[in-house]
Amino acid sequence: MSRGGGAGKVYFVLYLAVVLELLIIIVERDEAEEGLLRKQRETMKIVESILSQLQSGAGTEGINTRPQDEITIPPAGIDLKAVMGADIKSFRRYIVEVGVTDVTNELKKKEGEADKDYQIRKKKLVKLANVQEIEYQVFFSSSQDPNNAPMFFTEDEIKKQGYNFTKFTTGQTITANDGSSWEFESFRILNLDEEETFTQMPKENLTMETIVPIYPFNMRKTTGPSFAPSGLPDDSVFFYSTSESSKGGGDLKKRSFIVNFQPPSKAGWYKLRFASRTNRILGVKSGAKPAEISDETTVNIGTVQLTVRDLKKVKKELNNKLEKWGLPSYEEFVKTGDLEGFDKSLKEAHSRVASAEDATDLHGKINLYGYICKLLAPGQSSNFEQNRGSIEFNVRVITPTPTQANPVITIAEGFACFDAIEPVIDFTISPYQGNNVVEGKVIDQGGSTVARVTFRGRDEVAGTTLPPRGGSREYYGYVDSKLEPGKYNVEITHRLTGKSDIKTIPLDVFKAGLSNEQVLRNLITFAATYGNNVTVNAEPNSGGKIKPNQFKTYLNTDVDQQRSPFTGYTVQLSEAIFMSSNMNNLNLRITWIQPNTGIETDIFPQQTFPIVQKPPKVNIADRSISISGQERKISVRISRIIADGSPLGDSPGSREKADVTVTLGKIDVGGIQGFDYIEGSGNVEKGEGGVYSVYFDITGKLPRGQDKLIGNIQIPISATAKNKLNGKISKPERKIVTVPVNYEPEKPGRTPGRRPPR
């Protein structure tokens, strides 16, 4: 975190200077020393790595909010709209962004790298890519200056005074140089759990986005009030945000933290101060004993690694070159840990070389010596300025002069419900003062009171805190009895300090049920056949008075009874349920969900419809009739009778059909005088494509004086479909084929229809 732009580049220039100094020192060594060329090549690789990072930028730092903000908070009883002309939020959401080291190019396993070494390196990358610690502090000043917040300490002054705000208590006062005083209110500290962050990382395909830092609750430190907005849990006051951190795209070089801040109703200035500790520079870890530190231990400057052995060699070279200028003792620094004393001694050494001919070069070497000592001294790398940053901004809180507002009821234009349960309405009152009185009753069309209304705050029902005084409060109104279907009015009264607001709104109560119940039942019965897609089109008695999203339609079968309900009272073809051959029953239930209570009541109680095989379609319109034979045996043939099988329900869109059986009923020849059906002569013949023919014979004698058969024959036909997947047989499809007869029987030795000569 930094105060100004471009600070990240300064960090990288510093890294580059350090490595270049290493290069100069190594090059200046005896050229005959073994391994010189190897060292030069290694160092040049480091320089190239640093340069590549420098070209890509150093990451995003800072805070994305105004350096000064203003919040208006109404005292209890104030009508904020009357005073300010609009509703204004009394809380803020700030985003703090902290720059970290971009380790993208270091995440893959290097060629020849042992797995153990790779795991150790990844743990360091976790630290480099994240914010080790971030502290959020709140201070308050009662100053009423409308333009400028009182003076506060600079970072150098805080360090000089030795202030450690984590040891402050709420209400503790500090006084700036100009006499301005601030009260310490609170702090919250988030600490990185390195081990858990490492454990939760994916094993493969690592990116900056997948290294998600974890700041567990048990590692947080807090003192004083949270300044949390109303209803917001404590762990949402100050936290790491993965989504905000990822908004920069693929090249994530920052970590974002969110602060939700709502000050109390106390006019003055609040200072929100943030101090962070990152790991851009990682030296020898804290707690290590100098004598036990391995020469192979590595330190990091950004993503560049150097060994303790190399740093020691460079430090030795620097000691030899700068000995006469009185460098501070590294050993004493390690022993005492006195950073302030060490820096003071470095400053004195700088003073001594000021007049030397090569002063510029000597200043650089003294700085380099100080950097190396801090890298090698256990735990001291955390004190690099590049690892620490802070930012602060001021929030002015104003409280308008209180005015007593009139009581107000905000309510919908009307309500509707069903008679199966007691009605419940919802509305809002303002301003909430704690002594508000709310009353209600239900009046019929004749003006008589038929029920009373009792009230509970939404906060009371949900178990949340009361709203702040001067704000608004949401209520549920519970009618104390069920109401007969009809039209009513609900009268609500809100009283406050001798004033009142009365609202009367219509209430429509409908009989729980459907206006097309029988039609729907018939349609579902007809649709519940194998291979069909079942839809629902219900019409509640409420018409359009109740929104469709308050209804649920349960449509399922015996093989998928846990199917989720549909929202609304219709099921469109795109959502229809396919009647598969493995199903036996279809269930339908339609309910209404009361919005304010969640109570579910039936408007079409569950009904089970058997799923059946649909009868085949029998088409006799295109039939063809032929009659032949003599009186004693006249043959009748009816062809082109079509019986088409119904779907099997094997899969949607399938053309597979059920097997069809066509049979004859009792043939009625009574319409032709003097003739009878010859028992056993009837026969059904199945052709291709579901085309059938019927044959039968009749016998008799024409009445005297009559040479033609005239009349009608009635042939009953019955067709059934059998589902070959589940064995179910449909109900029969029956048809009566009427055969009109106007036929002159054949005579022996004559052409049919001709008379012999007289």
CSV table of C-alpha atoms in Angstrom, one decimal, residues 122-531:
chain,number,residue,atom,x,y,z
A,122,LYS,CA,5.9,-22.7,-3.4
A,123,LYS,CA,5.5,-21.9,0.3
A,124,LYS,CA,7.7,-18.9,-0.2
A,125,LEU,CA,5.7,-17.9,-3.3
A,126,VAL,CA,2.5,-18.0,-1.1
A,127,LYS,CA,4.1,-15.4,1.2
A,128,LEU,CA,5.3,-13.2,-1.7
A,129,ALA,CA,1.9,-13.2,-3.5
A,130,ASN,CA,-0.1,-12.2,-0.4
A,131,VAL,CA,-0.5,-9.6,2.3
A,132,GLN,CA,1.0,-11.0,5.5
A,133,GLU,CA,-0.9,-8.7,7.8
A,134,ILE,CA,-3.3,-5.7,7.4
A,135,GLU,CA,-4.6,-3.5,10.2
A,136,TYR,CA,-7.7,-1.3,10.1
A,137,GLN,CA,-7.8,1.5,12.7
A,138,VAL,CA,-10.5,4.0,13.5
A,139,PHE,CA,-10.0,7.3,15.3
A,140,PHE,CA,-12.5,10.0,16.1
A,141,SER,CA,-12.3,13.8,16.6
A,142,SER,CA,-15.2,16.0,17.7
A,143,SER,CA,-14.0,18.9,15.5
A,144,GLN,CA,-16.9,20.6,13.7
A,145,ASP,CA,-14.7,22.2,11.0
A,146,PRO,CA,-16.8,21.5,7.9
A,147,ASN,CA,-13.9,21.4,5.5
A,148,ASN,CA,-10.7,20.1,7.1
A,149,ALA,CA,-10.1,17.3,9.5
A,150,PRO,CA,-7.7,18.0,12.4
A,151,MET,CA,-4.0,17.3,11.9
A,152,PHE,CA,-2.8,13.8,12.6
A,153,PHE,CA,0.7,12.3,13.0
A,154,THR,CA,2.8,11.5,9.9
A,155,GLU,CA,4.3,8.0,9.6
A,156,ASP,CA,7.7,9.3,10.7
A,157,GLU,CA,6.1,10.9,13.8
A,158,ILE,CA,4.2,7.8,14.7
A,159,LYS,CA,7.5,5.8,14.5
A,160,LYS,CA,9.4,8.5,16.5
A,161,GLN,CA,6.8,8.6,19.2
A,162,GLY,CA,6.8,4.8,19.4
A,163,TYR,CA,3.0,4.6,19.1
A,164,ASN,CA,1.8,1.0,18.9
A,165,PHE,CA,-2.0,1.3,18.3
A,166,THR,CA,-2.6,-2.4,18.9
A,167,LYS,CA,-1.9,-1.6,22.6
A,168,PHE,CA,-4.3,1.3,22.7
A,169,THR,CA,-7.7,1.1,24.5
A,170,THR,CA,-11.0,2.7,23.2
A,171,GLY,CA,-11.2,6.3,24.2
A,172,GLN,CA,-7.4,6.8,24.6
A,173,THR,CA,-6.4,10.2,23.3
A,174,ILE,CA,-3.4,11.3,21.3
A,175,THR,CA,-2.5,14.9,20.6
A,176,ALA,CA,-0.9,16.1,17.4
A,177,ASN,CA,1.9,18.8,17.3
A,178,ASP,CA,-0.7,21.6,16.6
A,179,GLY,CA,-2.7,20.6,19.7
A,180,SER,CA,-5.4,18.7,17.7
A,181,SER,CA,-6.6,15.6,19.6
A,182,TRP,CA,-8.0,12.3,18.4
A,183,GLU,CA,-9.6,9.5,20.3
A,184,PHE,CA,-8.6,5.9,19.5
A,185,GLU,CA,-11.8,3.9,18.8
A,186,SER,CA,-10.9,0.5,17.5
A,187,PHE,CA,-8.6,-1.7,15.4
A,188,ARG,CA,-9.1,-5.0,13.5
A,189,ILE,CA,-6.1,-7.0,12.2
A,190,LEU,CA,-6.2,-9.8,9.6
A,191,ASN,CA,-3.3,-12.3,9.6
A,192,LEU,CA,-2.4,-14.6,6.8
A,193,ASP,CA,-2.6,-18.3,7.6
A,194,GLU,CA,0.3,-19.4,5.4
A,195,GLU,CA,0.0,-23.1,6.0
A,196,GLU,CA,-3.8,-23.3,5.3
A,197,THR,CA,-3.4,-21.1,2.2
A,198,PHE,CA,-0.7,-23.5,1.0
A,199,THR,CA,-2.8,-26.5,1.8
A,200,GLN,CA,-5.8,-25.2,-0.1
A,201,MET,CA,-3.9,-24.4,-3.2
A,202,PRO,CA,-4.6,-26.7,-6.2
A,203,LYS,CA,-1.8,-29.1,-7.0
A,204,GLU,CA,-1.7,-28.2,-10.6
A,205,ASN,CA,-2.3,-25.3,-12.9
A,206,LEU,CA,-1.3,-22.7,-10.3
A,207,THR,CA,-2.1,-19.0,-11.0
A,208,MET,CA,-2.1,-15.9,-8.9
A,209,GLU,CA,-5.9,-16.3,-8.8
A,210,THR,CA,-5.8,-19.8,-7.4
A,211,ILE,CA,-3.5,-18.8,-4.5
A,212,VAL,CA,-6.4,-17.6,-2.4
A,213,PRO,CA,-5.2,-16.2,0.9
A,214,ILE,CA,-7.0,-17.4,4.1
A,215,TYR,CA,-7.4,-15.0,7.0
A,216,PRO,CA,-9.0,-17.3,9.6
A,217,PHE,CA,-11.2,-15.9,12.4
A,218,ASN,CA,-9.0,-17.4,15.1
A,219,MET,CA,-6.0,-15.4,13.9
A,220,ARG,CA,-7.9,-12.1,13.8
A,221,LYS,CA,-7.3,-9.4,16.5
A,222,THR,CA,-9.9,-6.8,17.4
A,223,THR,CA,-10.4,-4.1,20.0
A,224,GLY,CA,-13.3,-1.7,20.3
A,225,PRO,CA,-16.6,-1.3,18.3
A,226,SER,CA,-16.9,-2.8,14.8
A,227,PHE,CA,-18.8,0.1,13.2
A,228,ALA,CA,-20.8,-2.5,11.3
A,229,PRO,CA,-23.8,-1.5,9.3
A,230,SER,CA,-27.1,-2.6,10.7
A,231,GLY,CA,-27.8,-6.3,10.2
A,232,LEU,CA,-24.3,-7.0,8.9
A,233,PRO,CA,-22.4,-9.9,10.7
A,234,ASP,CA,-19.1,-9.1,12.4
A,235,ASP,CA,-17.0,-11.1,10.0
A,236,SER,CA,-18.2,-8.9,7.1
A,237,VAL,CA,-16.9,-5.7,8.5
A,238,PHE,CA,-13.3,-6.1,7.3
A,239,PHE,CA,-12.4,-9.0,5.1
A,240,TYR,CA,-10.4,-10.2,2.0
A,241,SER,CA,-12.4,-10.2,-1.2
A,242,THR,CA,-11.5,-12.8,-3.9
A,243,SER,CA,-13.9,-11.2,-6.4
A,244,GLU,CA,-12.5,-7.7,-6.1
A,245,SER,CA,-9.0,-9.0,-6.3
A,246,SER,CA,-9.7,-10.8,-9.5
A,247,LYS,CA,-11.3,-7.8,-11.3
A,248,GLY,CA,-7.9,-6.8,-12.7
A,249,GLY,CA,-8.0,-9.8,-15.1
A,250,GLY,CA,-5.4,-12.5,-15.5
A,251,ASP,CA,-2.4,-10.4,-14.3
A,252,LEU,CA,-3.4,-10.2,-10.6
A,253,LYS,CA,-0.8,-8.0,-8.8
A,254,LYS,CA,-2.9,-6.8,-5.9
A,255,ARG,CA,-5.0,-8.1,-3.0
A,256,SER,CA,-8.3,-6.3,-2.3
A,257,PHE,CA,-9.9,-6.0,1.1
A,258,ILE,CA,-13.4,-4.6,1.8
A,259,VAL,CA,-14.4,-2.4,4.7
A,260,ASN,CA,-18.1,-1.8,5.6
A,261,PHE,CA,-18.3,1.3,7.8
A,262,GLN,CA,-21.3,2.9,9.6
A,263,PRO,CA,-20.5,5.5,12.3
A,264,PRO,CA,-22.8,6.1,15.2
A,265,SER,CA,-24.9,9.2,15.4
A,266,LYS,CA,-22.1,11.4,16.6
A,267,ALA,CA,-21.0,14.5,14.6
A,268,GLY,CA,-17.3,15.0,13.9
A,269,TRP,CA,-14.5,13.5,12.0
A,270,TYR,CA,-13.5,9.8,11.7
A,271,LYS,CA,-10.1,8.7,10.5
A,272,LEU,CA,-9.9,5.3,8.9
A,273,ARG,CA,-6.3,4.2,8.8
A,274,PHE,CA,-4.9,1.1,7.1
A,275,ALA,CA,-1.4,-0.4,7.7
A,276,SER,CA,-0.2,-3.4,5.8
A,277,ARG,CA,2.8,-5.7,5.9
A,278,THR,CA,3.6,-7.7,2.7
A,279,ASN,CA,6.5,-9.9,1.7
A,280,ARG,CA,8.1,-8.2,-1.3
A,281,ILE,CA,11.5,-8.7,0.4
A,282,LEU,CA,11.9,-12.0,2.4
A,283,GLY,CA,15.0,-12.3,4.5
A,284,VAL,CA,16.0,-14.9,7.1
A,285,LYS,CA,12.8,-15.8,9.0
A,286,SER,CA,12.2,-14.6,12.5
A,287,GLY,CA,13.3,-16.8,15.4
A,288,ALA,CA,16.2,-18.5,13.6
A,289,LYS,CA,19.5,-18.6,15.5
A,290,PRO,CA,22.3,-17.0,13.6
A,291,ALA,CA,24.7,-19.9,14.3
A,292,GLU,CA,22.2,-22.4,12.9
A,293,ILE,CA,21.4,-20.6,9.7
A,294,SER,CA,22.5,-22.7,6.7
A,295,ASP,CA,24.6,-21.0,4.0
A,296,GLU,CA,22.1,-22.6,1.5
A,297,THR,CA,19.2,-20.7,3.0
A,298,THR,CA,17.6,-18.5,0.4
A,299,VAL,CA,16.2,-15.0,0.7
A,300,ASN,CA,13.9,-13.3,-1.8
A,301,ILE,CA,13.9,-9.9,-3.4
A,302,GLY,CA,10.7,-10.1,-5.3
A,303,THR,CA,10.8,-13.4,-7.1
A,304,VAL,CA,14.6,-13.4,-7.3
A,305,GLN,CA,16.4,-15.8,-4.9
A,306,LEU,CA,19.8,-15.3,-3.3
A,307,THR,CA,21.6,-17.6,-0.9
A,308,VAL,CA,22.9,-16.6,2.5
A,309,ARG,CA,26.4,-17.8,1.4
A,310,ASP,CA,26.4,-15.2,-1.5
A,311,LEU,CA,25.1,-12.4,0.7
A,312,LYS,CA,27.8,-13.2,3.4
A,313,LYS,CA,30.5,-13.0,0.7
A,314,VAL,CA,29.2,-9.7,-0.5
A,315,LYS,CA,28.9,-8.4,3.1
A,316,LYS,CA,32.5,-9.4,3.7
A,317,GLU,CA,33.7,-7.6,0.6
A,318,LEU,CA,31.7,-4.5,1.7
A,319,ASN,CA,33.2,-4.7,5.2
A,320,ASN,CA,36.7,-4.7,3.7
A,321,LYS,CA,36.1,-1.7,1.5
A,322,LEU,CA,34.2,0.4,4.0
A,323,GLU,CA,36.0,-0.6,7.2
A,324,LYS,CA,37.6,2.8,7.7
A,325,TRP,CA,34.2,4.6,7.5
A,326,GLY,CA,32.9,2.9,10.7
A,327,LEU,CA,30.1,0.6,9.6
A,328,PRO,CA,27.7,-0.6,12.4
A,329,SER,CA,28.4,-4.1,13.6
A,330,TYR,CA,26.2,-6.8,12.0
A,331,GLU,CA,26.8,-9.1,14.9
A,332,GLU,CA,25.7,-6.5,17.4
A,333,PHE,CA,22.6,-5.8,15.3
A,334,VAL,CA,21.7,-9.5,15.3
A,335,LYS,CA,22.3,-9.7,19.1
A,336,THR,CA,20.3,-6.7,20.2
A,337,GLY,CA,17.8,-6.4,17.3
A,338,ASP,CA,18.0,-2.6,17.7
A,339,LEU,CA,16.9,-1.5,14.3
A,340,GLU,CA,16.7,2.2,15.3
A,341,GLY,CA,20.3,2.1,16.6
A,342,PHE,CA,21.5,0.3,13.5
A,343,ASP,CA,19.9,2.8,11.1
A,344,LYS,CA,21.4,5.6,13.2
A,345,SER,CA,24.9,4.2,12.8
A,346,LEU,CA,24.3,3.8,9.0
A,347,LYS,CA,23.3,7.4,8.9
A,348,GLU,CA,26.5,8.4,10.7
A,349,ALA,CA,28.6,6.4,8.2
A,350,HIS,CA,26.9,8.3,5.4
A,351,SER,CA,27.9,11.6,7.0
A,352,ARG,CA,31.5,10.5,7.2
A,353,VAL,CA,31.8,9.7,3.5
A,354,ALA,CA,30.0,12.8,2.3
A,355,SER,CA,33.2,14.7,1.5
A,356,ALA,CA,35.0,11.7,-0.1
A,357,GLU,CA,35.9,11.8,-3.9
A,358,ASP,CA,33.8,8.7,-4.6
A,359,ALA,CA,31.0,9.7,-2.2
A,360,THR,CA,28.2,8.6,-4.5
A,361,ASP,CA,29.7,5.1,-4.9
A,362,LEU,CA,30.3,4.9,-1.1
A,363,HIS,CA,26.8,5.9,-0.3
A,364,GLY,CA,25.5,3.1,-2.5
A,365,LYS,CA,27.8,0.6,-0.9
A,366,ILE,CA,26.7,1.7,2.6
A,367,ASN,CA,23.0,1.3,1.6
A,368,LEU,CA,23.8,-2.1,0.2
A,369,TYR,CA,25.5,-3.1,3.4
A,370,GLY,CA,22.4,-2.1,5.4
A,371,TYR,CA,20.1,-4.0,3.1
A,372,ILE,CA,22.2,-7.2,3.3
A,373,CYS,CA,22.4,-7.0,7.1
A,374,LYS,CA,18.6,-6.7,7.4
A,375,LEU,CA,18.2,-9.6,5.0
A,376,LEU,CA,20.5,-11.8,7.0
A,377,ALA,CA,19.3,-10.7,10.5
A,378,PRO,CA,16.4,-13.0,11.5
A,379,GLY,CA,13.0,-11.3,11.2
A,380,GLN,CA,14.4,-7.9,10.2
A,381,SER,CA,13.4,-8.0,6.6
A,382,SER,CA,9.8,-7.2,7.7
A,383,ASN,CA,11.1,-3.7,8.5
A,384,PHE,CA,11.9,-2.8,4.9
A,385,GLU,CA,9.8,0.1,3.8
A,386,GLN,CA,9.0,-1.9,0.7
A,387,ASN,CA,7.2,-4.4,3.0
A,388,ARG,CA,5.2,-1.9,4.9
A,389,GLY,CA,2.7,0.8,3.9
A,390,SER,CA,-0.1,2.8,5.2
A,391,ILE,CA,-2.9,5.0,4.0
A,392,GLU,CA,-5.6,7.0,5.8
A,393,PHE,CA,-8.6,9.0,4.9
A,394,ASN,CA,-11.1,11.1,6.7
A,395,VAL,CA,-14.9,10.7,7.0
A,396,ARG,CA,-17.0,13.7,8.2
A,397,VAL,CA,-20.2,12.8,10.0
A,398,ILE,CA,-22.9,15.3,10.2
A,399,THR,CA,-26.3,15.0,12.1
A,400,PRO,CA,-29.0,17.4,10.9
A,401,THR,CA,-31.0,19.3,13.5
A,402,PRO,CA,-33.9,16.9,14.6
A,403,THR,CA,-37.4,17.6,13.6
A,404,GLN,CA,-40.4,15.6,14.6
A,405,ALA,CA,-41.8,13.9,11.5
A,406,ASN,CA,-45.4,12.9,10.9
A,407,PRO,CA,-46.2,9.2,11.2
A,408,VAL,CA,-46.4,7.6,7.7
A,409,ILE,CA,-47.7,4.2,6.5
A,410,THR,CA,-46.3,2.8,3.2
A,411,ILE,CA,-48.5,0.0,1.9
A,412,ALA,CA,-49.4,-1.8,-1.3
A,413,GLU,CA,-52.6,-0.7,-3.2
A,414,GLY,CA,-54.3,-4.0,-2.3
A,415,PHE,CA,-54.0,-7.6,-1.2
A,416,ALA,CA,-55.6,-10.9,-2.3
A,417,CYS,CA,-55.6,-14.3,-0.7
A,418,PHE,CA,-57.6,-17.6,-0.5
A,419,ASP,CA,-60.2,-18.5,2.2
A,420,ALA,CA,-58.3,-21.6,3.3
A,421,ILE,CA,-55.9,-19.6,5.7
A,422,GLU,CA,-55.9,-16.3,7.6
A,423,PRO,CA,-54.8,-13.3,5.5
A,424,VAL,CA,-51.5,-11.7,6.2
A,425,ILE,CA,-50.5,-8.2,4.9
A,426,ASP,CA,-47.2,-6.3,5.0
A,427,PHE,CA,-46.4,-2.6,5.2
A,428,THR,CA,-43.8,-0.1,6.5
A,429,ILE,CA,-44.1,2.7,9.0
A,430,SER,CA,-41.8,5.6,9.6
A,431,PRO,CA,-40.2,7.2,11.5
A,432,TYR,CA,-39.6,4.3,13.9
A,433,GLN,CA,-39.2,5.7,17.5
A,434,GLY,CA,-39.9,2.7,19.7
A,435,ASN,CA,-43.2,4.2,21.0
A,436,ASN,CA,-45.1,3.8,17.7
A,437,VAL,CA,-48.7,2.5,18.0
A,438,VAL,CA,-50.1,0.4,15.1
A,439,GLU,CA,-53.7,-0.9,15.0
A,440,GLY,CA,-55.8,-2.6,12.4
A,441,LYS,CA,-59.2,-4.1,11.5
A,442,VAL,CA,-61.0,-5.8,8.6
A,443,ILE,CA,-64.3,-4.3,7.4
A,444,ASP,CA,-66.8,-5.9,5.1
A,445,GLN,CA,-68.8,-4.2,2.3
A,446,GLY,CA,-71.5,-3.2,4.8
A,447,GLY,CA,-69.0,-1.4,7.0
A,448,SER,CA,-69.0,-3.9,9.8
A,449,THR,CA,-65.8,-5.0,11.5
A,450,VAL,CA,-65.4,-8.8,10.9
A,451,ALA,CA,-61.8,-9.3,12.1
A,452,ARG,CA,-58.9,-7.7,13.9
A,453,VAL,CA,-55.3,-7.4,12.8
A,454,THR,CA,-52.4,-8.0,15.1
A,455,PHE,CA,-48.8,-6.9,14.2
A,456,ARG,CA,-45.2,-8.1,14.4
A,457,GLY,CA,-42.1,-6.3,13.1
A,458,ARG,CA,-40.3,-8.1,10.4
A,459,ASP,CA,-37.2,-7.9,12.6
A,460,GLU,CA,-39.0,-9.6,15.4
A,461,VAL,CA,-40.1,-12.5,13.1
A,462,ALA,CA,-36.6,-12.9,11.6
A,463,GLY,CA,-34.8,-12.5,15.0
A,464,THR,CA,-32.8,-9.5,13.8
A,465,THR,CA,-32.0,-6.2,15.6
A,466,LEU,CA,-34.5,-3.4,15.7
A,467,PRO,CA,-34.0,-0.7,13.1
A,468,PRO,CA,-32.4,2.6,14.2
A,469,ARG,CA,-34.6,5.3,15.6
A,470,GLY,CA,-35.7,7.7,13.0
A,471,GLY,CA,-35.6,5.0,10.3
A,472,SER,CA,-38.4,2.8,9.0
A,473,ARG,CA,-39.8,-0.5,10.3
A,474,GLU,CA,-41.4,-3.2,8.3
A,475,TYR,CA,-44.5,-4.9,9.8
A,476,TYR,CA,-46.6,-8.0,9.2
A,477,GLY,CA,-50.3,-7.7,9.9
A,478,TYR,CA,-52.0,-11.0,10.8
A,479,VAL,CA,-55.8,-11.2,10.4
A,480,ASP,CA,-57.1,-13.1,13.5
A,481,SER,CA,-59.6,-15.4,11.6
A,482,LYS,CA,-60.3,-16.9,8.2
A,483,LEU,CA,-62.6,-14.9,5.9
A,484,GLU,CA,-65.4,-16.0,3.6
A,485,PRO,CA,-64.8,-15.4,-0.1
A,486,GLY,CA,-65.6,-11.8,-0.9
A,487,LYS,CA,-64.4,-8.2,-0.9
A,488,TYR,CA,-63.1,-6.4,2.3
A,489,ASN,CA,-61.2,-3.4,3.4
A,490,VAL,CA,-58.2,-3.4,5.8
A,491,GLU,CA,-57.8,-0.3,7.9
A,492,ILE,CA,-54.4,0.4,9.4
A,493,THR,CA,-53.7,3.2,11.8
A,494,HIS,CA,-50.2,4.5,12.8
A,495,ARG,CA,-50.0,6.8,15.8
A,496,LEU,CA,-47.0,8.7,17.1
A,497,THR,CA,-46.8,11.6,19.5
A,498,GLY,CA,-50.4,12.7,19.1
A,499,LYS,CA,-50.4,12.4,15.3
A,500,SER,CA,-51.8,9.6,13.2
A,501,ASP,CA,-51.8,8.2,9.6
A,502,ILE,CA,-54.7,6.0,8.5
A,503,LYS,CA,-54.6,3.8,5.3
A,504,THR,CA,-57.5,1.8,4.0
A,505,ILE,CA,-56.7,-0.8,1.3
A,506,PRO,CA,-58.9,-3.4,-0.4
A,507,LEU,CA,-58.6,-7.1,0.4
A,508,ASP,CA,-60.0,-9.8,-2.0
A,509,VAL,CA,-60.6,-13.2,-0.6
A,510,PHE,CA,-61.1,-16.1,-3.1
A,511,LYS,CA,-62.3,-19.6,-2.6
A,512,ALA,CA,-59.4,-22.0,-2.7
A,513,GLY,CA,-59.7,-23.8,-6.0
A,514,LEU,CA,-59.6,-23.6,-9.7
A,515,SER,CA,-62.2,-22.1,-12.0
A,516,ASN,CA,-61.5,-24.8,-14.6
A,517,GLU,CA,-61.0,-27.7,-12.2
A,518,GLN,CA,-63.2,-30.3,-14.0
A,519,VAL,CA,-61.8,-29.3,-17.4
A,520,LEU,CA,-58.3,-29.6,-16.1
A,521,ARG,CA,-59.1,-33.0,-14.6
A,522,ASN,CA,-60.5,-34.2,-17.9
A,523,LEU,CA,-57.5,-32.9,-19.9
A,524,ILE,CA,-55.0,-34.6,-17.6
A,525,THR,CA,-57.0,-37.9,-17.7
A,526,PHE,CA,-56.9,-37.7,-21.5
A,527,ALA,CA,-53.2,-36.7,-21.7
A,528,ALA,CA,-51.9,-39.4,-19.3
A,529,THR,CA,-51.1,-41.9,-22.0
A,530,TYR,CA,-47.7,-43.5,-22.9
A,531,GLY,CA,-45.6,-41.5,-25.3
